[in-house]
mmCIF file of C-alpha atoms in Angstrom:
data_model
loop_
_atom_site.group_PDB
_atom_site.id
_atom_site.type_symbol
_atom_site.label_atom_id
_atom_site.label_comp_id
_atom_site.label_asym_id
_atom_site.label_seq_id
_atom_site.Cartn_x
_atom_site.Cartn_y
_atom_site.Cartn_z
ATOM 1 C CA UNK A 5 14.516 -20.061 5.734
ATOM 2 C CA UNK A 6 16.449 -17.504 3.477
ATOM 3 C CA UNK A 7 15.496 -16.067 0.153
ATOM 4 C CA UNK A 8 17.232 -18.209 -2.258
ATOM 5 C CA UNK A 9 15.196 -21.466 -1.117
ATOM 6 C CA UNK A 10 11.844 -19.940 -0.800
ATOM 7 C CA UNK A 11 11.725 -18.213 -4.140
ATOM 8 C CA UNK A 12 10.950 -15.031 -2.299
ATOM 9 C CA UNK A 13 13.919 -13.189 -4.111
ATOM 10 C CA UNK A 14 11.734 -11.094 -6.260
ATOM 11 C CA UNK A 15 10.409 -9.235 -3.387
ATOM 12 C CA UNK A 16 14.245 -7.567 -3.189
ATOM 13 C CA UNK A 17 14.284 -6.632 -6.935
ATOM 14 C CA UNK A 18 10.247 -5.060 -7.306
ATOM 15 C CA UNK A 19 10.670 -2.476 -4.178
ATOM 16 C CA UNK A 20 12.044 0.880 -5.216
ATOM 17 C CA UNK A 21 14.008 0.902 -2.480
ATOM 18 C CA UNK A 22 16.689 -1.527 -3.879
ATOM 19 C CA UNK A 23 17.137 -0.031 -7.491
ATOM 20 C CA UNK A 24 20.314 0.968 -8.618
ATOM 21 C CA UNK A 25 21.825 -1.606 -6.784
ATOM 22 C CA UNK A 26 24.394 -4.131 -7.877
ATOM 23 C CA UNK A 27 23.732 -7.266 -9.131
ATOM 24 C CA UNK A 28 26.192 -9.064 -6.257
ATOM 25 C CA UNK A 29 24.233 -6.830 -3.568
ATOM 26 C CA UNK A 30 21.015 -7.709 -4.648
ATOM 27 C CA UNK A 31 22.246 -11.509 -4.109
ATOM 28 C CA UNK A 32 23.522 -10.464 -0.367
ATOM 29 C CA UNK A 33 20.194 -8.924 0.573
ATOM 30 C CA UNK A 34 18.487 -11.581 -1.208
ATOM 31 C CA UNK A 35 20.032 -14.249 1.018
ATOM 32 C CA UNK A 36 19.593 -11.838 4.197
ATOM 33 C CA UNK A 37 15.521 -12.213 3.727
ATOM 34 C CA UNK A 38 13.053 -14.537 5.102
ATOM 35 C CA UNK A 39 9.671 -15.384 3.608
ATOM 36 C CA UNK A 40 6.802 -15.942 5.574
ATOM 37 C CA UNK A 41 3.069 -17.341 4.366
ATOM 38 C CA UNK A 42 0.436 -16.214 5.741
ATOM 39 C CA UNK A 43 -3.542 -16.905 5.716
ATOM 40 C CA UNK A 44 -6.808 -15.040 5.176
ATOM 41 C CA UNK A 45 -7.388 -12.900 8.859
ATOM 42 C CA UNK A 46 -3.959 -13.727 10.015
ATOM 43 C CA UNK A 47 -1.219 -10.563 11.648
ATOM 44 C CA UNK A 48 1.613 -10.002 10.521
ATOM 45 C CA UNK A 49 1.949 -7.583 13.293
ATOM 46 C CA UNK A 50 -0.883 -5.750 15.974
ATOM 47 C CA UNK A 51 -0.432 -2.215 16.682
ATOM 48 C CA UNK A 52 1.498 -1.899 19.894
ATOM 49 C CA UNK A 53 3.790 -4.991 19.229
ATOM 50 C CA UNK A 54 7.830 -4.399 19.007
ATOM 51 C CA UNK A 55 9.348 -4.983 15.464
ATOM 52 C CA UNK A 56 12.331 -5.630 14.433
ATOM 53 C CA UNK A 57 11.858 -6.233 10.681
ATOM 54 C CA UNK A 58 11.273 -4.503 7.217
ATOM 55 C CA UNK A 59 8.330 -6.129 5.717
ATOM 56 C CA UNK A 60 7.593 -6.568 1.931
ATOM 57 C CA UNK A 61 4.071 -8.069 0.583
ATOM 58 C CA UNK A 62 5.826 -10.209 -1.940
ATOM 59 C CA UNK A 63 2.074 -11.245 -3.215
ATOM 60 C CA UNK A 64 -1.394 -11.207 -1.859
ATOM 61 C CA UNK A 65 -3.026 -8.108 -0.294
ATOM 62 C CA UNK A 66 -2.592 -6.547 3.886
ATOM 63 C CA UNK A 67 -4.618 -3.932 5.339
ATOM 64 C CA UNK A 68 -3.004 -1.330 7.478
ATOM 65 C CA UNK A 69 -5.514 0.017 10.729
ATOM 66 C CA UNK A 70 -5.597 1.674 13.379
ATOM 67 C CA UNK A 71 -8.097 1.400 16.395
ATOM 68 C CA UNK A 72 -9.854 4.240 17.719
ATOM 69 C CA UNK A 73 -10.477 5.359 21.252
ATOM 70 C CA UNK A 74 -14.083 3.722 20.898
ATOM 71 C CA UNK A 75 -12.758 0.756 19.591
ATOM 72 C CA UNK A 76 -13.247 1.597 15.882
ATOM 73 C CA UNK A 77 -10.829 0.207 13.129
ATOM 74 C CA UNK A 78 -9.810 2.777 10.659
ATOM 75 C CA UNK A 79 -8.210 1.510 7.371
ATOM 76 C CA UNK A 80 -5.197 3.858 7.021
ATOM 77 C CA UNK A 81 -4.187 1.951 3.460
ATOM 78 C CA UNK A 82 -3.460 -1.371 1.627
ATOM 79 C CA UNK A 83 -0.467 -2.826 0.928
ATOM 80 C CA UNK A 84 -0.042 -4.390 -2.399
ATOM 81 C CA UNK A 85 2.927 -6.743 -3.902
ATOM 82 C CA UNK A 86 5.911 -4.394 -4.089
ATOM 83 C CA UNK A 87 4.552 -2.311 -0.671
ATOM 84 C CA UNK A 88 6.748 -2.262 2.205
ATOM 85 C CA UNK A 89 5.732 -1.826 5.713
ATOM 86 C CA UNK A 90 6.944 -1.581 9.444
ATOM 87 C CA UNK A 91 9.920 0.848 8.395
ATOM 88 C CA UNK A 92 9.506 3.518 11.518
ATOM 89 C CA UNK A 93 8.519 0.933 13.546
ATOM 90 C CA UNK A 94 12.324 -0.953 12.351
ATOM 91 C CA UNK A 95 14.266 2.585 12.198
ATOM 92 C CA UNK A 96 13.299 4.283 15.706
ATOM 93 C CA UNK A 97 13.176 0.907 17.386
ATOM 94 C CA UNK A 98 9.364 1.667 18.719
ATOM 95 C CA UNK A 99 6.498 -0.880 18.887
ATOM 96 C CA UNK A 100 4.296 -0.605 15.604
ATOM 97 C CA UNK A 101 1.501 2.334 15.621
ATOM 98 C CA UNK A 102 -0.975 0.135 12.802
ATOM 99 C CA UNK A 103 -2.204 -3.459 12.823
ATOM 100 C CA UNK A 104 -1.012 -5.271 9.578
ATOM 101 C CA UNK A 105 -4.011 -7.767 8.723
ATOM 102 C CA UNK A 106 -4.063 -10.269 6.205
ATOM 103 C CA UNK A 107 -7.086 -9.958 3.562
ATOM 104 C CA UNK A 108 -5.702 -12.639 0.865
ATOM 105 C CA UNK A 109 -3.521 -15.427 1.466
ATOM 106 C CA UNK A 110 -0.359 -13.645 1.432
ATOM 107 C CA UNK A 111 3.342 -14.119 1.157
ATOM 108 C CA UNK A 112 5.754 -11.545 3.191
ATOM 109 C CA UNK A 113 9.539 -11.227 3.129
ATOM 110 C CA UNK A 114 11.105 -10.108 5.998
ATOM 111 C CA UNK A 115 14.546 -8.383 6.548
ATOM 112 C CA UNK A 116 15.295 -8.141 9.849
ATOM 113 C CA UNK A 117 17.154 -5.050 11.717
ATOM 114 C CA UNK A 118 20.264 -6.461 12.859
ATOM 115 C CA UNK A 119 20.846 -6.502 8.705
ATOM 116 C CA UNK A 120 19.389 -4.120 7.094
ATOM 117 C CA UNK A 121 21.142 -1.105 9.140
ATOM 118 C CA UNK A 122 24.301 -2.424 8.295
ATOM 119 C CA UNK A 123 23.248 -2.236 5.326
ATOM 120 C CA UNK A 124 21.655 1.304 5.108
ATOM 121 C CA UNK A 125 25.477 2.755 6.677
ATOM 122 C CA UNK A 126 27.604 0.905 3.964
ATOM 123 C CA UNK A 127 25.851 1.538 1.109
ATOM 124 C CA UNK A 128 25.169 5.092 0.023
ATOM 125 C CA UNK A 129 22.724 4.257 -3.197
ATOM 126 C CA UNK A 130 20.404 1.908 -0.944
ATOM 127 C CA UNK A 131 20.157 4.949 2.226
ATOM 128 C CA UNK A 132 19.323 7.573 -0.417
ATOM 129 C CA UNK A 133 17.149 5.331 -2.274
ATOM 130 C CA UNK A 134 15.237 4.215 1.219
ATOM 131 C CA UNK A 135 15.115 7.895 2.508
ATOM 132 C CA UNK A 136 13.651 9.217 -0.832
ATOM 133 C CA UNK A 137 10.712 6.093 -1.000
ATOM 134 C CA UNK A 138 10.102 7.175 2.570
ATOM 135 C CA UNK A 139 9.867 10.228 1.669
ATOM 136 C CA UNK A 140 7.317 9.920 -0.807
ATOM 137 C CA UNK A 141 5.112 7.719 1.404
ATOM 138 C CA UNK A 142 4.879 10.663 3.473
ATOM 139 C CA UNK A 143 4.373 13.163 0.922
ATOM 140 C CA UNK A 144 1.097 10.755 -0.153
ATOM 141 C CA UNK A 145 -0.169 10.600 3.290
ATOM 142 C CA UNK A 146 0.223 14.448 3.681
ATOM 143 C CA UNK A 147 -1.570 14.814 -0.012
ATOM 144 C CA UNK A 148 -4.431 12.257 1.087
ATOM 145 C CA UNK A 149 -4.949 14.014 4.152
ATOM 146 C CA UNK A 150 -5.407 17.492 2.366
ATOM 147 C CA UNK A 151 -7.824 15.959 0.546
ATOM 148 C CA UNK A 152 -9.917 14.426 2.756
ATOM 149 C CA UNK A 153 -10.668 18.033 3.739
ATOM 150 C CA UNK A 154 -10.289 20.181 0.888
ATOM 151 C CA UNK A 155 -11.760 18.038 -1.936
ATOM 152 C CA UNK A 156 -15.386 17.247 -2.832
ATOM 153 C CA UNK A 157 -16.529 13.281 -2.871
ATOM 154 C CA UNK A 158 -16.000 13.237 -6.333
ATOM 155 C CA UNK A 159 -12.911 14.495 -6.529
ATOM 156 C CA UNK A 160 -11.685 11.848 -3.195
ATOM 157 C CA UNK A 161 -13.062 9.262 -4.995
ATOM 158 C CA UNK A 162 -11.918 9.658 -8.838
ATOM 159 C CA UNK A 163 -8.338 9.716 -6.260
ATOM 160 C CA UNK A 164 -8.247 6.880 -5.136
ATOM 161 C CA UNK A 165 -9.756 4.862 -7.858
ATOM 162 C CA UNK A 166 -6.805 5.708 -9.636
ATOM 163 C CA UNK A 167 -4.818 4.075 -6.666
ATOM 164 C CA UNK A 168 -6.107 1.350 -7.149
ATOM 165 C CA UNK A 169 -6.041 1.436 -10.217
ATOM 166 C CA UNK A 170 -2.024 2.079 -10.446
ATOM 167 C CA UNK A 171 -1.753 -0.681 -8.183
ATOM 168 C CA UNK A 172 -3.796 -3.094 -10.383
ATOM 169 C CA UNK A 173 -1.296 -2.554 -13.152
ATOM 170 C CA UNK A 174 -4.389 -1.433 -15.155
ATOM 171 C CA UNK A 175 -5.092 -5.019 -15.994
ATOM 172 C CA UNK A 176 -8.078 -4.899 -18.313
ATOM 173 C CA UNK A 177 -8.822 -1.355 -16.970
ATOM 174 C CA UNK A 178 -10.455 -2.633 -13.937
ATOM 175 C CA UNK A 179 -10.092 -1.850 -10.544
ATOM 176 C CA UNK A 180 -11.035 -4.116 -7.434
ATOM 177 C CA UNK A 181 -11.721 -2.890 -4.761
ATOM 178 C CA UNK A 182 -9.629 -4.561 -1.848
ATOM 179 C CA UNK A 183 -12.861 -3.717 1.189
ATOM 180 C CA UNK A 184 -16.227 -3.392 1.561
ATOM 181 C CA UNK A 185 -17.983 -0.405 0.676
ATOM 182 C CA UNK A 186 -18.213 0.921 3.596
ATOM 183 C CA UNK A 187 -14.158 0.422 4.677
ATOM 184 C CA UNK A 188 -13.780 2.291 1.167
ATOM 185 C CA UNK A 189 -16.040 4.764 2.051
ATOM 186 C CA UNK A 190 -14.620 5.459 5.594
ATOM 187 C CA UNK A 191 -11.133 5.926 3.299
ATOM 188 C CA UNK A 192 -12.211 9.045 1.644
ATOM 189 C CA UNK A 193 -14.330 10.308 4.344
ATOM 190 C CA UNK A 194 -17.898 9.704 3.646
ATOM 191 C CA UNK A 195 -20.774 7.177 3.808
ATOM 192 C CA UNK A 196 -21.223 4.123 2.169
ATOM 193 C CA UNK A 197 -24.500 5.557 0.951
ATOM 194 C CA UNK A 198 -23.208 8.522 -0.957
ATOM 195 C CA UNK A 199 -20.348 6.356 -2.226
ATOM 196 C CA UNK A 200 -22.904 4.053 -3.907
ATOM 197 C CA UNK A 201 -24.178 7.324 -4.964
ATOM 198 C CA UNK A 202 -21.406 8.823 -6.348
ATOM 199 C CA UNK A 203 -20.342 5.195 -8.242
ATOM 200 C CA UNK A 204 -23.420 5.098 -10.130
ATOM 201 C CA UNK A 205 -23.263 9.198 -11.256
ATOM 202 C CA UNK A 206 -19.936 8.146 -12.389
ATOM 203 C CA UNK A 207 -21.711 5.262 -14.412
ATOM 204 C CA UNK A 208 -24.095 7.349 -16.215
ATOM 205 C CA UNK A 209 -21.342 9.824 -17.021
ATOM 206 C CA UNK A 210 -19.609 6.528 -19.175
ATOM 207 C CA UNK A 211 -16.546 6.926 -16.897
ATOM 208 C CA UNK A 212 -16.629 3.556 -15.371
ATOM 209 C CA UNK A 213 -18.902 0.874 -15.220
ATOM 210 C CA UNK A 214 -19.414 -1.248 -11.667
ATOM 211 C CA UNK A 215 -20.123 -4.914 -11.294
ATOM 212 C CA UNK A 216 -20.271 -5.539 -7.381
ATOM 213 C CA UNK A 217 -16.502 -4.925 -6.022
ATOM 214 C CA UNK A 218 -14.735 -4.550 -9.607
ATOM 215 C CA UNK A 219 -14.964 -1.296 -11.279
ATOM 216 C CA UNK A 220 -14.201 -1.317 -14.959
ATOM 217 C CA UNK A 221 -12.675 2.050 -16.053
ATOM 218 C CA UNK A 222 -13.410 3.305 -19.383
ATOM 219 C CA UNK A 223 -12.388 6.660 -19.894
ATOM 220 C CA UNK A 224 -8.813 7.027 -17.533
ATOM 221 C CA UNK A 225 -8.601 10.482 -18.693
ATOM 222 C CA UNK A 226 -12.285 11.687 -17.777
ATOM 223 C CA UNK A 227 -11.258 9.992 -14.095
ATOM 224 C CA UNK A 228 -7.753 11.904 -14.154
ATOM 225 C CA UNK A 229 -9.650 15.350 -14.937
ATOM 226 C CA UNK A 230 -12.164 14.357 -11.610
ATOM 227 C CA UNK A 231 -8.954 13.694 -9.686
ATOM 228 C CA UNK A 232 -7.780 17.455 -10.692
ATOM 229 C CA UNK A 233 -4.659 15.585 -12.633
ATOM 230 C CA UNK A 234 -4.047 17.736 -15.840
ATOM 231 C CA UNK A 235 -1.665 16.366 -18.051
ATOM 232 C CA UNK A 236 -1.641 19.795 -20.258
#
């Protein structure tokens, strides 16, 4: 099933990754992808499986883990529509290092290699575009780890609120969180305790206000200032 008959072309034109291009190659990668459903708890791949695709969460919402040497799963992010995954996995021709796992009934495109290299050595705009959004990821990973051990709770937390936020689209200021407390918590390093903790000190400092998994933000800037973002 290509692009054009499963309405998945929109997944080419929201990634970063193929901005700038031209109308006509938009329409040849468009036709190059495949779109795949998938359910609640379903894989889209298991860590140690070979891949040969880049994936893009066209809508719904995919956890990315890893399992520990005691058999612990450890969210490493989510994917929202617009994320792609799987790219190192696709570039160095290795089996996948995460376990992609379905959380909401999902729809993924898929471009596979044999493709999308061809692609990446033609055109210039698209391998400069996907090197720079790779790039980036990297840079965030590097900046979440630093502050996993450098930053208070507070600070970790007012973080990746804002994530979430950003990937909400700030609809109605609110923010849902995509796991349990205590996945969250494992995220920026503490307990699902002080996290509760933490939420309500925000909530008597006006910042936010919490009902259950959504958290309604109410002053962005008090939350950016937490973060140790200073717009001055």
């Amino acid at each position: 099933m290509n692009c054009s008959s499963c309405a998945s072309g929109s997944c080419v034109r929201r990634v970063p990754v193929f901005k700038g291009l031209s109308d006509i190659e938009i329409y040849q990668i468009e036709n190059l992808v495949e779109s795949m459903p998938y359910i609640k708890g379903q894989f889209v791949f298991r860590e140690g499986e070979r891949s040969d695709s880049l994936f893009v969460l066209n809508d719904g919402l995919i956890k990315l883990t890893q399992s520990s040497n005691d058999g612990k799963e450890h969210i490493l992010r989510f994917l929202f529509p617009g994320d792609y995954f799987g790219q190192f996995a696709l570039l160095q021709n290795k089996n996948n290092y995460v376990n992609a796992e379905v959380i909401e009934p999902s729809t993924v495109c898929l471009l596979h290699r044999k493709d999308f290299i061809p692609l990446l050595e033609k055109n210039t705009t698209l391998a400069y575009n996907f090197l720079l959004s790779m790039s980036e990821q990297l840079h965030h990973a590097e900046d979440w780890a630093a502050a996993l051990h450098m930053l208070e709770v507070d600070k970790r937390l007012a973080k990746i609120l804002l994530y979430f936020y950003s990937k909400d689209k700030g609809l109605n200021s609110n923010v849902h969180f995509p796991a349990t407390k205590k996945e969250i918590a494992a995220m920026i390093g503490t307990t699902a305790e002080t996290l509760s903790r933490k939420l309500n000190q925000f909530e008597e400092l006006k910042i936010i206000s919490v009902n259950k998994r959504v958290i309604h933000i109410l002053e962005i800037k008090s939350l950016q200032l937490l973060a140790g973002i200073n717009h001055e």
